[in-house]
């Protein structure tokens, strides 16, 4: 481990330990475990052989001016939800040494840019959802047991924690749109079937409370605003997700699910950008090698790849946590509240 990385790991663990002592009683849930792609990646790709990295300026300019590997100017959706839950940020799994991982008990981030639900969705080296779950399995089987005194305490920790899974955009941009050899509805069925299967694996490891989201309107990006042909091909995955989630909840005893309908919620921003504080929703704030906008809070998109600004992410995080127009059948605050009720019963 390099001295810089060692310093980061030690500093983070010290911070997480301090945070837990100070805010433990205020935390809504024990931990937040994160699975996904570049929308949630907190630095895992920094440790992989890939060009899909965000560890250079000006990425992170509003994250203490540090390029941590987050694909935005500031905090990610997972970061903001962690804050609202009273938790520290979930650190990237690959950013923590194997010998120190058992010390991290408030959640881990396994998300990886340029990867997807399907194993053949990738650009360079990345962590597929299967690989992310493999690492989570190691967390559950090897790391957490070193911290918790009994299997019951570990089981309680896992069942009361929240599992954020937002992934699927790359399965379209890096996979389906490269071939389009089946109908969009058929691909959506297959993609969501694979996602459901992987969620069941996480459930079998002890997870019970899930937040699940898939692709947004990929036809609306800085390179094309908006290509409705592309949007209509992606839409079936959004339309079909609620039924898949309902079926999972019916099948998996004791589970609770929240699904994120970002595809339809984006229409609210698209139709009334000024209402949400944006003056530009078509061009990126950061144009690589060209310019950086002066007011990042006024831009929806951060870069040419379609990653969004912290200002945009904050809207989604606030609405999903305590609103009623983005996340269903309840918001995250209500999902977390069920943990507090269960704890009082115990």
Tab-separated table of C-alpha atoms in Angstrom:
chain	number	residue	atom	x	y	z
A	1	UNK	CA	0.000	0.000	0.000
A	2	UNK	CA	1.353	3.440	-0.879
A	3	UNK	CA	1.900	5.909	1.951
A	4	UNK	CA	-0.837	8.176	0.545
A	5	UNK	CA	-3.331	5.330	0.364
A	6	UNK	CA	-2.363	4.128	3.840
A	7	UNK	CA	-2.907	7.644	5.197
A	8	UNK	CA	-6.328	7.799	3.520
A	9	UNK	CA	-7.401	4.419	4.934
A	10	UNK	CA	-6.256	5.202	8.470
A	11	UNK	CA	-7.837	8.659	8.346
A	12	UNK	CA	-11.126	7.284	7.056
A	13	UNK	CA	-11.355	4.530	9.655
A	14	UNK	CA	-10.566	7.034	12.407
A	15	UNK	CA	-13.281	9.313	11.024
A	16	UNK	CA	-15.821	6.508	10.762
A	17	UNK	CA	-15.098	5.344	14.306
A	18	UNK	CA	-15.424	8.913	15.640
A	19	UNK	CA	-18.591	9.481	13.582
A	20	UNK	CA	-20.154	6.288	14.917
A	21	UNK	CA	-19.451	7.255	18.529
A	22	UNK	CA	-20.849	10.751	18.109
A	23	UNK	CA	-23.814	9.960	15.862
A	24	UNK	CA	-24.498	6.291	16.517
A	25	UNK	CA	-27.606	7.013	18.545
A	26	UNK	CA	-28.898	9.331	15.808
A	27	UNK	CA	-28.314	6.976	12.895
A	28	UNK	CA	-31.502	5.774	11.266
A	29	UNK	CA	-29.923	2.439	10.254
A	30	UNK	CA	-26.674	0.586	11.094
A	31	UNK	CA	-25.118	0.822	7.627
A	32	UNK	CA	-25.515	1.680	3.955
A	33	UNK	CA	-24.161	-0.819	1.414
A	34	UNK	CA	-23.872	0.511	-2.131
A	35	UNK	CA	-23.939	-1.327	-5.490
A	36	UNK	CA	-23.955	0.335	-8.893
A	37	UNK	CA	-22.066	2.057	-11.692
A	38	UNK	CA	-20.406	5.455	-12.146
A	39	UNK	CA	-23.394	7.234	-10.646
A	40	UNK	CA	-22.433	5.791	-7.260
A	41	UNK	CA	-18.746	4.867	-7.641
A	42	UNK	CA	-16.747	6.526	-4.842
A	43	UNK	CA	-13.319	5.495	-6.088
A	44	UNK	CA	-13.256	1.771	-6.817
A	45	UNK	CA	-12.208	2.353	-10.415
A	46	UNK	CA	-9.143	4.243	-9.194
A	47	UNK	CA	-7.737	0.817	-8.362
A	48	UNK	CA	-8.541	-0.849	-11.696
A	49	UNK	CA	-6.954	-0.915	-15.152
A	50	UNK	CA	-9.385	1.286	-17.015
A	51	UNK	CA	-9.707	4.672	-18.648
A	52	UNK	CA	-13.089	5.059	-16.943
A	53	UNK	CA	-11.822	6.985	-13.939
A	54	UNK	CA	-12.716	10.284	-12.329
A	55	UNK	CA	-9.630	10.850	-10.196
A	56	UNK	CA	-8.446	14.032	-11.913
A	57	UNK	CA	-9.444	17.687	-11.561
A	58	UNK	CA	-11.943	19.238	-11.806
A	59	UNK	CA	-13.867	16.137	-10.678
A	60	UNK	CA	-14.401	16.618	-6.948
A	61	UNK	CA	-13.918	20.372	-7.088
A	62	UNK	CA	-16.799	20.708	-4.616
A	63	UNK	CA	-15.733	17.658	-2.611
A	64	UNK	CA	-13.091	19.502	-0.586
A	65	UNK	CA	-11.460	20.079	-3.981
A	66	UNK	CA	-10.324	16.440	-4.052
A	67	UNK	CA	-10.688	14.100	-7.026
A	68	UNK	CA	-11.676	10.949	-5.142
A	69	UNK	CA	-13.016	9.001	-8.092
A	70	UNK	CA	-16.588	10.288	-7.887
A	71	UNK	CA	-17.952	11.086	-11.345
A	72	UNK	CA	-19.269	14.503	-10.402
A	73	UNK	CA	-18.147	17.817	-8.971
A	74	UNK	CA	-19.234	16.916	-5.427
A	75	UNK	CA	-21.158	14.277	-3.548
A	76	UNK	CA	-22.923	11.283	-5.080
A	77	UNK	CA	-26.479	10.138	-4.438
A	78	UNK	CA	-25.107	7.528	-2.011
A	79	UNK	CA	-23.146	10.199	-0.114
A	80	UNK	CA	-26.196	12.413	0.292
A	81	UNK	CA	-28.409	9.536	1.413
A	82	UNK	CA	-25.752	8.514	3.946
A	83	UNK	CA	-25.794	12.031	5.398
A	84	UNK	CA	-29.580	11.979	5.676
A	85	UNK	CA	-29.420	8.579	7.392
A	86	UNK	CA	-26.905	9.908	9.912
A	87	UNK	CA	-24.109	7.724	8.569
A	88	UNK	CA	-20.553	8.402	7.329
A	89	UNK	CA	-19.890	7.967	3.607
A	90	UNK	CA	-19.566	4.337	2.551
A	91	UNK	CA	-15.902	3.944	1.487
A	92	UNK	CA	-14.918	2.238	-1.796
A	93	UNK	CA	-14.196	-1.435	-1.160
A	94	UNK	CA	-11.001	-1.447	-3.213
A	95	UNK	CA	-9.741	1.606	-1.366
A	96	UNK	CA	-9.494	-0.225	1.955
A	97	UNK	CA	-6.720	-2.702	2.692
A	98	UNK	CA	-7.771	-6.276	3.371
A	99	UNK	CA	-6.424	-6.103	6.916
A	100	UNK	CA	-8.500	-3.006	7.731
A	101	UNK	CA	-11.857	-3.950	6.177
A	102	UNK	CA	-13.259	-5.500	9.354
A	103	UNK	CA	-13.083	-2.053	11.011
A	104	UNK	CA	-15.583	-0.593	8.552
A	105	UNK	CA	-19.055	-1.354	9.895
A	106	UNK	CA	-21.237	1.552	8.723
A	107	UNK	CA	-21.346	0.382	5.106
A	108	UNK	CA	-19.155	-0.215	2.074
A	109	UNK	CA	-19.392	1.018	-1.505
A	110	UNK	CA	-18.844	-1.631	-4.222
A	111	UNK	CA	-20.034	0.469	-7.186
A	112	UNK	CA	-17.863	0.625	-10.303
A	113	UNK	CA	-18.005	2.929	-13.311
A	114	UNK	CA	-18.478	1.494	-16.835
A	115	UNK	CA	-19.991	-1.763	-15.564
A	116	UNK	CA	-23.489	-3.139	-15.403
A	117	UNK	CA	-25.914	-5.843	-14.400
A	118	UNK	CA	-24.681	-8.169	-17.140
A	119	UNK	CA	-21.155	-9.563	-16.957
A	120	UNK	CA	-20.419	-8.659	-20.584
A	121	UNK	CA	-21.306	-5.014	-19.991
A	122	UNK	CA	-18.008	-3.238	-19.457
A	123	UNK	CA	-15.478	-0.735	-20.692
A	124	UNK	CA	-12.012	-1.689	-19.526
A	125	UNK	CA	-11.597	-3.393	-16.169
A	126	UNK	CA	-14.539	-2.843	-13.825
A	127	UNK	CA	-16.622	-4.544	-11.160
A	128	UNK	CA	-19.712	-6.195	-12.618
A	129	UNK	CA	-22.689	-6.547	-10.282
A	130	UNK	CA	-21.709	-10.196	-9.791
A	131	UNK	CA	-18.202	-9.104	-8.761
A	132	UNK	CA	-19.620	-6.470	-6.439
A	133	UNK	CA	-21.761	-9.126	-4.783
A	134	UNK	CA	-18.714	-11.395	-4.537
A	135	UNK	CA	-16.924	-8.658	-2.592
A	136	UNK	CA	-20.022	-8.092	-0.437
A	137	UNK	CA	-20.032	-11.824	0.304
A	138	UNK	CA	-16.456	-11.476	1.528
A	139	UNK	CA	-17.550	-8.566	3.726
A	140	UNK	CA	-20.302	-10.684	5.252
A	141	UNK	CA	-18.367	-13.931	5.601
A	142	UNK	CA	-14.864	-12.693	6.453
A	143	UNK	CA	-14.798	-9.065	7.582
A	144	UNK	CA	-17.915	-8.336	9.631
A	145	UNK	CA	-17.664	-11.525	11.763
A	146	UNK	CA	-14.375	-10.146	13.125
A	147	UNK	CA	-16.272	-7.196	14.539
A	148	UNK	CA	-19.574	-8.623	15.736
A	149	UNK	CA	-19.523	-10.820	18.841
A	150	UNK	CA	-22.186	-13.247	17.686
A	151	UNK	CA	-24.011	-14.468	14.590
A	152	UNK	CA	-27.229	-12.935	15.923
A	153	UNK	CA	-25.673	-9.479	16.163
A	154	UNK	CA	-24.319	-9.813	12.636
A	155	UNK	CA	-27.715	-10.982	11.397
A	156	UNK	CA	-29.350	-7.985	13.071
A	157	UNK	CA	-26.835	-5.609	11.504
A	158	UNK	CA	-27.389	-6.997	8.015
A	159	UNK	CA	-31.178	-7.125	8.257
A	160	UNK	CA	-31.511	-3.540	9.493
A	161	UNK	CA	-28.991	-1.977	7.089
A	162	UNK	CA	-30.036	-0.445	3.777
A	163	UNK	CA	-28.833	-1.706	0.388
A	164	UNK	CA	-28.720	0.848	-2.416
A	165	UNK	CA	-28.607	-0.677	-5.900
A	166	UNK	CA	-28.741	1.691	-8.888
A	167	UNK	CA	-27.421	0.163	-12.091
A	168	UNK	CA	-28.404	-0.604	-15.681
A	169	UNK	CA	-27.532	2.426	-17.809
A	170	UNK	CA	-24.345	0.835	-19.126
A	171	UNK	CA	-26.239	-2.319	-20.044
A	172	UNK	CA	-27.875	-0.140	-22.660
A	173	UNK	CA	-25.093	2.237	-23.722
A	174	UNK	CA	-22.253	-0.322	-23.685
A	175	UNK	CA	-24.239	-3.439	-24.540
A	176	UNK	CA	-27.745	-3.348	-25.985
A	177	UNK	CA	-27.213	-0.330	-28.239
A	178	UNK	CA	-24.125	-1.984	-29.695
A	179	UNK	CA	-26.216	-4.900	-31.034
A	180	UNK	CA	-29.980	-4.334	-30.694
A	181	UNK	CA	-30.602	-7.918	-31.738
A	182	UNK	CA	-33.807	-8.261	-29.692
A	183	UNK	CA	-36.814	-6.051	-29.013
A	184	UNK	CA	-36.470	-3.436	-26.215
A	185	UNK	CA	-39.210	-5.033	-24.110
A	186	UNK	CA	-37.549	-8.444	-24.388
A	187	UNK	CA	-34.178	-7.022	-23.368
A	188	UNK	CA	-35.754	-5.218	-20.413
A	189	UNK	CA	-37.331	-8.495	-19.251
A	190	UNK	CA	-33.984	-10.267	-19.452
A	191	UNK	CA	-32.085	-7.435	-17.765
A	192	UNK	CA	-34.540	-7.161	-14.874
A	193	UNK	CA	-34.649	-10.937	-14.498
A	194	UNK	CA	-30.884	-10.908	-14.038
A	195	UNK	CA	-31.109	-8.007	-11.604
A	196	UNK	CA	-33.770	-9.792	-9.551
A	197	UNK	CA	-31.648	-12.932	-9.392
A	198	UNK	CA	-28.686	-10.948	-8.069
A	199	UNK	CA	-30.840	-9.125	-5.519
A	200	UNK	CA	-31.956	-12.519	-4.223
A	201	UNK	CA	-28.310	-13.408	-3.644
A	202	UNK	CA	-27.839	-10.253	-1.564
A	203	UNK	CA	-31.014	-11.155	0.343
A	204	UNK	CA	-29.710	-14.648	1.067
A	205	UNK	CA	-26.628	-13.059	2.620
A	206	UNK	CA	-28.852	-11.259	5.132
A	207	UNK	CA	-30.087	-8.084	3.436
A	208	UNK	CA	-33.734	-7.083	3.898
A	209	UNK	CA	-34.121	-3.385	3.050
A	210	UNK	CA	-33.498	-2.409	-0.571
A	211	UNK	CA	-33.518	0.729	-2.705
A	212	UNK	CA	-33.424	-0.192	-6.398
A	213	UNK	CA	-33.089	1.945	-9.500
A	214	UNK	CA	-32.230	1.372	-13.135
A	215	UNK	CA	-31.546	3.435	-16.289
A	216	UNK	CA	-32.657	7.057	-16.622
A	217	UNK	CA	-33.538	8.794	-19.902
A	218	UNK	CA	-30.341	7.959	-21.782
A	219	UNK	CA	-31.615	9.786	-24.846
A	220	UNK	CA	-31.249	13.040	-22.917
A	221	UNK	CA	-27.546	13.771	-22.624
A	222	UNK	CA	-25.154	16.600	-23.507
A	223	UNK	CA	-24.480	14.944	-26.854
A	224	UNK	CA	-28.164	14.653	-27.780
A	225	UNK	CA	-31.031	16.406	-26.028
A	226	UNK	CA	-33.317	14.609	-26.367
A	227	UNK	CA	-33.310	11.548	-28.603
A	228	UNK	CA	-36.763	10.074	-27.986
A	229	UNK	CA	-36.020	6.970	-30.036
A	230	UNK	CA	-33.356	6.004	-27.501
A	231	UNK	CA	-35.585	6.964	-24.567
A	232	UNK	CA	-38.385	4.738	-25.825
A	233	UNK	CA	-35.988	1.800	-26.064
A	234	UNK	CA	-34.878	2.292	-22.462
A	235	UNK	CA	-38.352	3.023	-21.082
A	236	UNK	CA	-39.482	-0.634	-20.766
A	237	UNK	CA	-36.925	-1.258	-18.003
A	238	UNK	CA	-38.414	1.634	-16.047
A	239	UNK	CA	-41.994	0.574	-16.741
A	240	UNK	CA	-41.394	-3.037	-15.759
A	241	UNK	CA	-39.303	-2.411	-12.623
A	242	UNK	CA	-42.262	-1.855	-10.221
A	243	UNK	CA	-43.740	-5.287	-10.985
A	244	UNK	CA	-40.356	-6.948	-10.583
A	245	UNK	CA	-39.906	-5.238	-7.212
A	246	UNK	CA	-43.398	-6.224	-6.081
A	247	UNK	CA	-42.754	-9.824	-7.040
A	248	UNK	CA	-39.482	-9.832	-5.109
A	249	UNK	CA	-41.144	-8.439	-2.007
A	250	UNK	CA	-43.840	-11.107	-2.213
A	251	UNK	CA	-41.251	-13.866	-2.568
A	252	UNK	CA	-38.636	-12.710	-0.063
A	253	UNK	CA	-39.964	-12.971	3.467
A	254	UNK	CA	-39.310	-9.942	5.665
A	255	UNK	CA	-38.009	-7.805	2.803
A	256	UNK	CA	-38.879	-4.153	2.127
A	257	UNK	CA	-38.283	-2.476	-1.216
A	258	UNK	CA	-38.189	1.060	-2.548
A	259	UNK	CA	-37.810	1.570	-6.283
A	260	UNK	CA	-36.438	4.746	-7.831
A	261	UNK	CA	-38.403	6.053	-10.830
A	262	UNK	CA	-35.762	8.466	-12.115
A	263	UNK	CA	-36.867	7.962	-15.723
A	264	UNK	CA	-40.248	9.631	-15.198
A	265	UNK	CA	-39.091	12.065	-12.509
A	266	UNK	CA	-36.605	13.581	-14.948
A	267	UNK	CA	-39.557	14.841	-17.002
A	268	UNK	CA	-40.379	17.233	-14.150
A	269	UNK	CA	-36.906	18.781	-14.365
A	270	UNK	CA	-36.875	18.677	-18.157
A	271	UNK	CA	-40.219	20.479	-18.412
A	272	UNK	CA	-39.552	23.079	-15.692
A	273	UNK	CA	-35.776	23.477	-15.245
A	274	UNK	CA	-35.992	26.944	-13.654
A	275	UNK	CA	-38.309	25.576	-10.960
A	276	UNK	CA	-35.427	23.337	-9.892
A	277	UNK	CA	-32.832	26.101	-10.144
A	278	UNK	CA	-31.296	25.237	-13.526
A	279	UNK	CA	-30.558	27.618	-16.373
A	280	UNK	CA	-28.869	24.924	-18.482
A	281	UNK	CA	-29.994	21.300	-18.746
A	282	UNK	CA	-28.538	20.481	-22.159
A	283	UNK	CA	-24.829	21.312	-21.935
A	284	UNK	CA	-22.226	20.029	-19.472
A	285	UNK	CA	-20.731	22.328	-16.864
A	286	UNK	CA	-17.324	20.794	-17.437
A	287	UNK	CA	-16.213	20.564	-21.057
A	288	UNK	CA	-12.958	18.632	-21.024
A	289	UNK	CA	-10.048	20.697	-22.302
A	290	UNK	CA	-12.337	23.627	-23.014
A	291	UNK	CA	-14.052	25.204	-20.027
A	292	UNK	CA	-15.645	24.914	-16.597
A	293	UNK	CA	-18.870	26.772	-15.894
A	294	UNK	CA	-18.759	29.521	-13.275
A	295	UNK	CA	-21.947	28.484	-11.437
A	296	UNK	CA	-22.172	24.722	-11.091
A	297	UNK	CA	-25.499	24.952	-9.266
A	298	UNK	CA	-27.187	26.170	-12.447
A	299	UNK	CA	-26.187	23.166	-14.574
A	300	UNK	CA	-27.882	19.765	-14.617
A	301	UNK	CA	-25.085	17.874	-16.406
A	302	UNK	CA	-21.554	17.809	-15.086
A	303	UNK	CA	-19.618	16.245	-17.987
A	304	UNK	CA	-20.057	15.163	-21.594
A	305	UNK	CA	-20.706	11.569	-20.510
A	306	UNK	CA	-24.037	12.493	-18.939
A	307	UNK	CA	-22.947	12.452	-15.301
A	308	UNK	CA	-24.879	15.022	-13.306
A	309	UNK	CA	-23.821	17.850	-11.013
A	310	UNK	CA	-24.152	17.674	-7.254
A	311	UNK	CA	-26.935	20.249	-7.601
A	312	UNK	CA	-28.971	17.798	-9.693
A	313	UNK	CA	-28.109	14.849	-7.460
A	314	UNK	CA	-29.301	16.783	-4.405
A	315	UNK	CA	-32.754	17.115	-5.962
A	316	UNK	CA	-33.009	13.358	-6.450
A	317	UNK	CA	-31.633	12.597	-2.991
A	318	UNK	CA	-33.984	14.997	-1.217
A	319	UNK	CA	-37.027	13.774	-3.127
A	320	UNK	CA	-36.215	10.091	-2.671
A	321	UNK	CA	-35.465	10.488	1.019
A	322	UNK	CA	-38.474	12.499	2.110
A	323	UNK	CA	-40.661	13.206	-0.922
A	324	UNK	CA	-43.380	11.292	-2.774
A	325	UNK	CA	-42.694	11.814	-6.485
A	326	UNK	CA	-39.528	9.794	-7.136
A	327	UNK	CA	-39.356	6.745	-4.881
A	328	UNK	CA	-42.173	4.240	-4.364
A	329	UNK	CA	-44.138	2.796	-2.625
A	330	UNK	CA	-42.512	4.815	0.171
A	331	UNK	CA	-39.552	7.110	0.561
A	332	UNK	CA	-36.245	6.199	2.206
A	333	UNK	CA	-37.137	8.008	5.416
A	334	UNK	CA	-40.091	5.674	5.904
A	335	UNK	CA	-37.980	2.662	4.980
A	336	UNK	CA	-35.438	3.697	7.622
A	337	UNK	CA	-38.155	4.420	10.168
A	338	UNK	CA	-39.172	0.774	10.065
A	339	UNK	CA	-35.722	0.003	11.516
A	340	UNK	CA	-36.377	2.279	14.473
A	341	UNK	CA	-39.763	0.668	15.093
A	342	UNK	CA	-38.243	-2.803	14.935
A	343	UNK	CA	-35.491	-1.751	17.345
A	344	UNK	CA	-38.042	-0.506	19.879
A	345	UNK	CA	-39.853	-3.852	19.710
A	346	UNK	CA	-36.600	-5.658	20.378
